[in-house]
Short mmCIF file of C-alpha atoms in Angstrom, two decimals:
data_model
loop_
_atom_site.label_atom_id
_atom_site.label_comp_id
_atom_site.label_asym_id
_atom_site.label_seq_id
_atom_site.Cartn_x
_atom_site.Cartn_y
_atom_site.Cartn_z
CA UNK H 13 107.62 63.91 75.66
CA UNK H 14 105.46 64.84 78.66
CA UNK H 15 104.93 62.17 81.26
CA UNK H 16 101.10 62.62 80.61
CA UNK H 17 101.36 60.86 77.45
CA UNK H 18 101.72 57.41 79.76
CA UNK H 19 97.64 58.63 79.56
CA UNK H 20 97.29 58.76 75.79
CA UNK H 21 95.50 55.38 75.68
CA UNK H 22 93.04 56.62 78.65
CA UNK H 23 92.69 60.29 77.14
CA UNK H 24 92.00 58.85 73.47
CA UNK H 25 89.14 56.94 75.22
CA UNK H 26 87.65 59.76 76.85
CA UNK H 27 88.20 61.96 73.69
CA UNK H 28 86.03 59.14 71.77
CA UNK H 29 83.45 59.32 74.77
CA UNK H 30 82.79 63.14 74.54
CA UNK H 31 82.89 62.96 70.87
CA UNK H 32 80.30 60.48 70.57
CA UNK H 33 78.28 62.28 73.41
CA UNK H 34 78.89 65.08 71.12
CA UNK H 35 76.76 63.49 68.02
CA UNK H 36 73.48 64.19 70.33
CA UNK H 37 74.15 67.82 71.98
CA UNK H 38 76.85 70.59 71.57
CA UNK H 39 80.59 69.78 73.09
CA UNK H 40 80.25 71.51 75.94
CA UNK H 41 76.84 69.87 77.10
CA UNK H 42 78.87 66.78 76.18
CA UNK H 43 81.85 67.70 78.83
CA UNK H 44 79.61 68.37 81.50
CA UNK H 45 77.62 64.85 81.06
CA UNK H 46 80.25 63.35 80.62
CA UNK H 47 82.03 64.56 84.16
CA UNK H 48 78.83 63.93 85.82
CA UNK H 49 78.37 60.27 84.65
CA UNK H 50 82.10 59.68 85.77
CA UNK H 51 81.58 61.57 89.38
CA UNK H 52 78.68 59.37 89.53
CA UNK H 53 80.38 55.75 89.13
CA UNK H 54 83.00 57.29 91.87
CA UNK H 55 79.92 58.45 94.35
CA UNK H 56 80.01 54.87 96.14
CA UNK H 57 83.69 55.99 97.30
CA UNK H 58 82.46 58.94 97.89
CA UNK H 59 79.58 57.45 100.47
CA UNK H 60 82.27 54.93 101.53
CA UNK H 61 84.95 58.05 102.66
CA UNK H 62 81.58 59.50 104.38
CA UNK H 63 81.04 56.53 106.67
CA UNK H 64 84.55 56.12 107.68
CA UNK H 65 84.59 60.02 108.52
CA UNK H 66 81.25 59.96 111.07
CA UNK H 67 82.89 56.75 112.56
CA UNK H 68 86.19 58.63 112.79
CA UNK H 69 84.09 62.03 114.33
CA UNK H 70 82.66 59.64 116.62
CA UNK H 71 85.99 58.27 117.62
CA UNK H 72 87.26 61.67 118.02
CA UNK H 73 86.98 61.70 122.13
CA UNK H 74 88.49 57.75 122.41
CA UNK H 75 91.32 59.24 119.99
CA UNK H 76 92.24 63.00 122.38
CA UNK H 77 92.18 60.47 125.57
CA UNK H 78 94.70 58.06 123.77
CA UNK H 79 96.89 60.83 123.00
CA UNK H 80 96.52 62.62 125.98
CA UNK H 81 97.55 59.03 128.29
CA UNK H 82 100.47 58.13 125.29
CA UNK H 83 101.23 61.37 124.57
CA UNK H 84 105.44 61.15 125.29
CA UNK H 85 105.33 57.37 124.25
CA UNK H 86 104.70 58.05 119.95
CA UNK H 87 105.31 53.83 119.52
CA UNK H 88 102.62 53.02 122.58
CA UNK H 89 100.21 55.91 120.97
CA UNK H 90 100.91 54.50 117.16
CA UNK H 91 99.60 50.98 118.63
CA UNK H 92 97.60 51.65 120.45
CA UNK H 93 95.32 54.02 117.91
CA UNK H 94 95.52 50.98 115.12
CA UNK H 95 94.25 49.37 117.73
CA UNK H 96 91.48 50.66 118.35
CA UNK H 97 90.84 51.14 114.70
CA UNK H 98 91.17 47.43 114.26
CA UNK H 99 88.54 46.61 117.21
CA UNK H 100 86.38 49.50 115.06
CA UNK H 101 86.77 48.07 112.11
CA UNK H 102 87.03 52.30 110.89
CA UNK H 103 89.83 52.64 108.27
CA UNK H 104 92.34 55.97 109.14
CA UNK H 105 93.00 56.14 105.40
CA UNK H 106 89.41 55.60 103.68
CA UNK H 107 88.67 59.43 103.15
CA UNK H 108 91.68 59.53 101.16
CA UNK H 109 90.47 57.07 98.60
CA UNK H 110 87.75 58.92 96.73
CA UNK H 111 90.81 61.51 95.98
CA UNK H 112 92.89 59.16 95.26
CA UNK H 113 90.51 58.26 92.32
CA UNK H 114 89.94 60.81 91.27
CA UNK H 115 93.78 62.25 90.70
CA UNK H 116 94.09 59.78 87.53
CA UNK H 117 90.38 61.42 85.77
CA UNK H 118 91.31 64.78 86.83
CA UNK H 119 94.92 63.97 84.93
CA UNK H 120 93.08 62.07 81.67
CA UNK H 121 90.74 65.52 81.40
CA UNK H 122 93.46 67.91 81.89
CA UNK H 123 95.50 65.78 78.94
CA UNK H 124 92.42 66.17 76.85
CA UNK H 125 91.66 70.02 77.13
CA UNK H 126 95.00 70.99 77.08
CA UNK H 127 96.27 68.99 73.86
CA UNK H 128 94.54 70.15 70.53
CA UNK H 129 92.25 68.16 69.66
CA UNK H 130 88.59 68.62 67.68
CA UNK H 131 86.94 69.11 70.39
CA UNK H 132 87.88 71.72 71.15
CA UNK H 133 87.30 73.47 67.99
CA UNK H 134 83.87 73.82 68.98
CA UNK H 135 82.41 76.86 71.56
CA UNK H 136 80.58 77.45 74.03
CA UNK H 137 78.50 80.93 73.82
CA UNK H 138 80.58 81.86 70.66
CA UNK H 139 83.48 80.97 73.20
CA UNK H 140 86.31 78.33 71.04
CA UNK H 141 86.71 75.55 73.87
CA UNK H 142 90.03 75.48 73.38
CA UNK H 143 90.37 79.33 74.70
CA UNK H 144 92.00 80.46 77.65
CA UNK H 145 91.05 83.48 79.52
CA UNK H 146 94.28 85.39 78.23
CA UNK H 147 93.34 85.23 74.54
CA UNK H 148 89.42 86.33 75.51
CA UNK H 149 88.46 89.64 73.29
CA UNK H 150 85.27 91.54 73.27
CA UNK H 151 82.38 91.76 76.05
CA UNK H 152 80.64 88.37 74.70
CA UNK H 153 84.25 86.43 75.27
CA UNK H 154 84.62 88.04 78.57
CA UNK H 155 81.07 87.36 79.75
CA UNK H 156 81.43 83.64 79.46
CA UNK H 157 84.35 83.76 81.25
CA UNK H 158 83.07 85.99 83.58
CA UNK H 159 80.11 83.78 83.88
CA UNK H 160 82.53 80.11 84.94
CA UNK H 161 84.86 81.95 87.00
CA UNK H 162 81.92 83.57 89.10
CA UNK H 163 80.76 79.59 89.52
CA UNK H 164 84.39 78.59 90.29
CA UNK H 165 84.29 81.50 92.86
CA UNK H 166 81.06 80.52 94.43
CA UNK H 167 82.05 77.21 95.01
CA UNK H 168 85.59 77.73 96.18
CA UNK H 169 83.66 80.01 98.91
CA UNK H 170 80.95 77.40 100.15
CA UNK H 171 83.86 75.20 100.53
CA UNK H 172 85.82 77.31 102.28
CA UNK H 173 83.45 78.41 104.83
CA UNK H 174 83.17 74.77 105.28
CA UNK H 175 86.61 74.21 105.57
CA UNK H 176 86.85 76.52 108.14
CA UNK H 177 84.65 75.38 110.12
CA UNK H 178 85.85 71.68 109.80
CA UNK H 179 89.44 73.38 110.70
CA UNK H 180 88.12 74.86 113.93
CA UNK H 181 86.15 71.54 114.90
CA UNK H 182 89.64 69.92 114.11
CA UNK H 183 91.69 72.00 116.24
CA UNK H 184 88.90 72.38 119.52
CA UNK H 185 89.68 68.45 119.58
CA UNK H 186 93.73 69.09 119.45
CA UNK H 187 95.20 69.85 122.08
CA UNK H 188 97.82 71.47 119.90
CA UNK H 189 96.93 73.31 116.99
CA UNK H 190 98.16 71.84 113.37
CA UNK H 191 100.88 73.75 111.48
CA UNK H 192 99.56 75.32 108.67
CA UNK H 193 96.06 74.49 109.50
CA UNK H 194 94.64 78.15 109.31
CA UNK H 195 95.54 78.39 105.59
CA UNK H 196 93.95 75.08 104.55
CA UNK H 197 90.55 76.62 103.94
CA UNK H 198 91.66 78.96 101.41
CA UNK H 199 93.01 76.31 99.01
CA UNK H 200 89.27 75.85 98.29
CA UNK H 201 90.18 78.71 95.76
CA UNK H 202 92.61 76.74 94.26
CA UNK H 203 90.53 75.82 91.39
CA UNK H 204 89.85 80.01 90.30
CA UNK H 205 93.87 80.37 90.07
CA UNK H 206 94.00 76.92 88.33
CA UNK H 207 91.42 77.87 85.62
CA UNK H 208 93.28 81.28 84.64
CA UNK H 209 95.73 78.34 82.84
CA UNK H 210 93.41 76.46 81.30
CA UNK H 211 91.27 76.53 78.33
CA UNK H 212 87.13 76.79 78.75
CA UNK H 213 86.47 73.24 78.16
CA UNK H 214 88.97 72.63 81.05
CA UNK H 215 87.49 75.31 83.11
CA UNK H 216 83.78 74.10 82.43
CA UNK H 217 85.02 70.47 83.80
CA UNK H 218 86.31 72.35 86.88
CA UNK H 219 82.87 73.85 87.43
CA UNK H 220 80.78 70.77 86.94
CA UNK H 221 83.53 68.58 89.40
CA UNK H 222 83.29 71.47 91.68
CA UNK H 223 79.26 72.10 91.91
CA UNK H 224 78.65 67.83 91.79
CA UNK H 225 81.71 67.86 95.08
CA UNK H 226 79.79 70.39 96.34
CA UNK H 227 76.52 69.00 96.53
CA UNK H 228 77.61 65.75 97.21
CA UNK H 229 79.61 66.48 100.36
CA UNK H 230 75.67 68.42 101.54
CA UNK H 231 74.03 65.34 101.28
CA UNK H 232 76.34 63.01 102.82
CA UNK H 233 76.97 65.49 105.36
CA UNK H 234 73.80 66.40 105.82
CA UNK H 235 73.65 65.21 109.39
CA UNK H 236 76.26 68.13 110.54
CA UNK H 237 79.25 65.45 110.90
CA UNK H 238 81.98 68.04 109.87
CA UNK H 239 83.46 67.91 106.25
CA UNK H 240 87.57 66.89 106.39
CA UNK H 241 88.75 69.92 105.82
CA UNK H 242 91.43 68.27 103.48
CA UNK H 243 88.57 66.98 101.43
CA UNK H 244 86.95 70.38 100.50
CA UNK H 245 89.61 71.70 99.15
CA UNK H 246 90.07 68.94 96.66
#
């Protein structure tokens, strides 16, 4: 039995969700509302994770000259950073949240695009939902999946230009560069590789999640405080 099935109860939910969404516009329409009314009830996180990262940017300086006077004392540095939190009142961990979230969703969907079920008898362009990319035949099959992939592509590269940016604002205020850092960014593509295992119903949730984090990251971060880089390529 797969450990996922500890989400059966959740996933049968969801399934009854879509389906009903389902009596009122095609499956696939369905999926996509669906993920949007969901990303919406998590946006307050979302905003929440956004504060704590300006007050964190704005920290930034207080936190280089901490580490640069406790630098060989790690136990006088750890204290003295939650303190300065505290007196801030600015959480270290809030950004984290929103992701946090979101890991149990992202788990529920995956259970129900993955498992047949009868939603996923239905298609999207003459596309079976329940399709992956391997079984695609003839140039109307291929389109479609042309047509998400390209989507999944565009937005893995708007987040990755942002990522790298965030990564270069991250390590100008290090005085020692991260390990790993540099290859951060390109995990925004994570989500193209991802979808080659998935069926289309999976793949169009993957789009929707990806153009709704997308946007909302642009208008919480529309005052150019720099994205996490960790958090783009979620």
């Amino acid at each position: 039995m797969s450990v996922l099935a500890v989400l059966d109860p959740a996933v049968a939910l969801a399934h009854a969700v879509v389906a009903a969404v389902a009596h009122l516009v095609p499956t696939a329409p369905a999926i996509v509302l669906f993920t949007v009314a969901v990303r919406l009830a998590l946006h307050p996180l979302a905003r929440a994770a956004a504060r704590g990262e300006k007050a964190r940017a704005r920290l930034a300086p207080k936190v280089a000259a901490l580490r640069r006077r406790h630098g060989d004392r790690p136990e006088r540095l750890r204290e003295a950073l939650a303190e300065m939190y505290r007196e801030e009142r600015v959480s270290p961990f809030a950004g984290c949240l929103p992701l946090l979230v979101q890991v149990p969703f992202f788990s529920v969907m995956y259970r129900l695009f993955t498992t047949p079920n009868d939603l996923l008898d239905d298609t999207l362009f003459g596309v079976p939902l329940g399709l992956h990319v391997t079984g695609a035949h003839g140039a109307g099959q291929w389109a479609v999946f042309g047509v998400l992939f390209a989507g999944l592509a565009v937005v893995g590269y708007v987040n990755f230009r942002r990522a790298r940016r965030a990564a270069a604002a991250t390590a100008a205020a290090q005085s020692a560069p991260q390990p790993g850092a540099g290859l951060l960014p390109y995990l925004s593509f994570g989500s193209v590789l991802f979808a080659a295992l998935v069926p289309v119903a999976a793949v169009l949730y993957l789009l929707t999640a990806g153009v709704w984090s997308a946007a909302e990251r642009a208008w919480l971060y529309r005052d150019g405080t720099p994205v996490p880089a960790a958090a783009l390529v979620a």
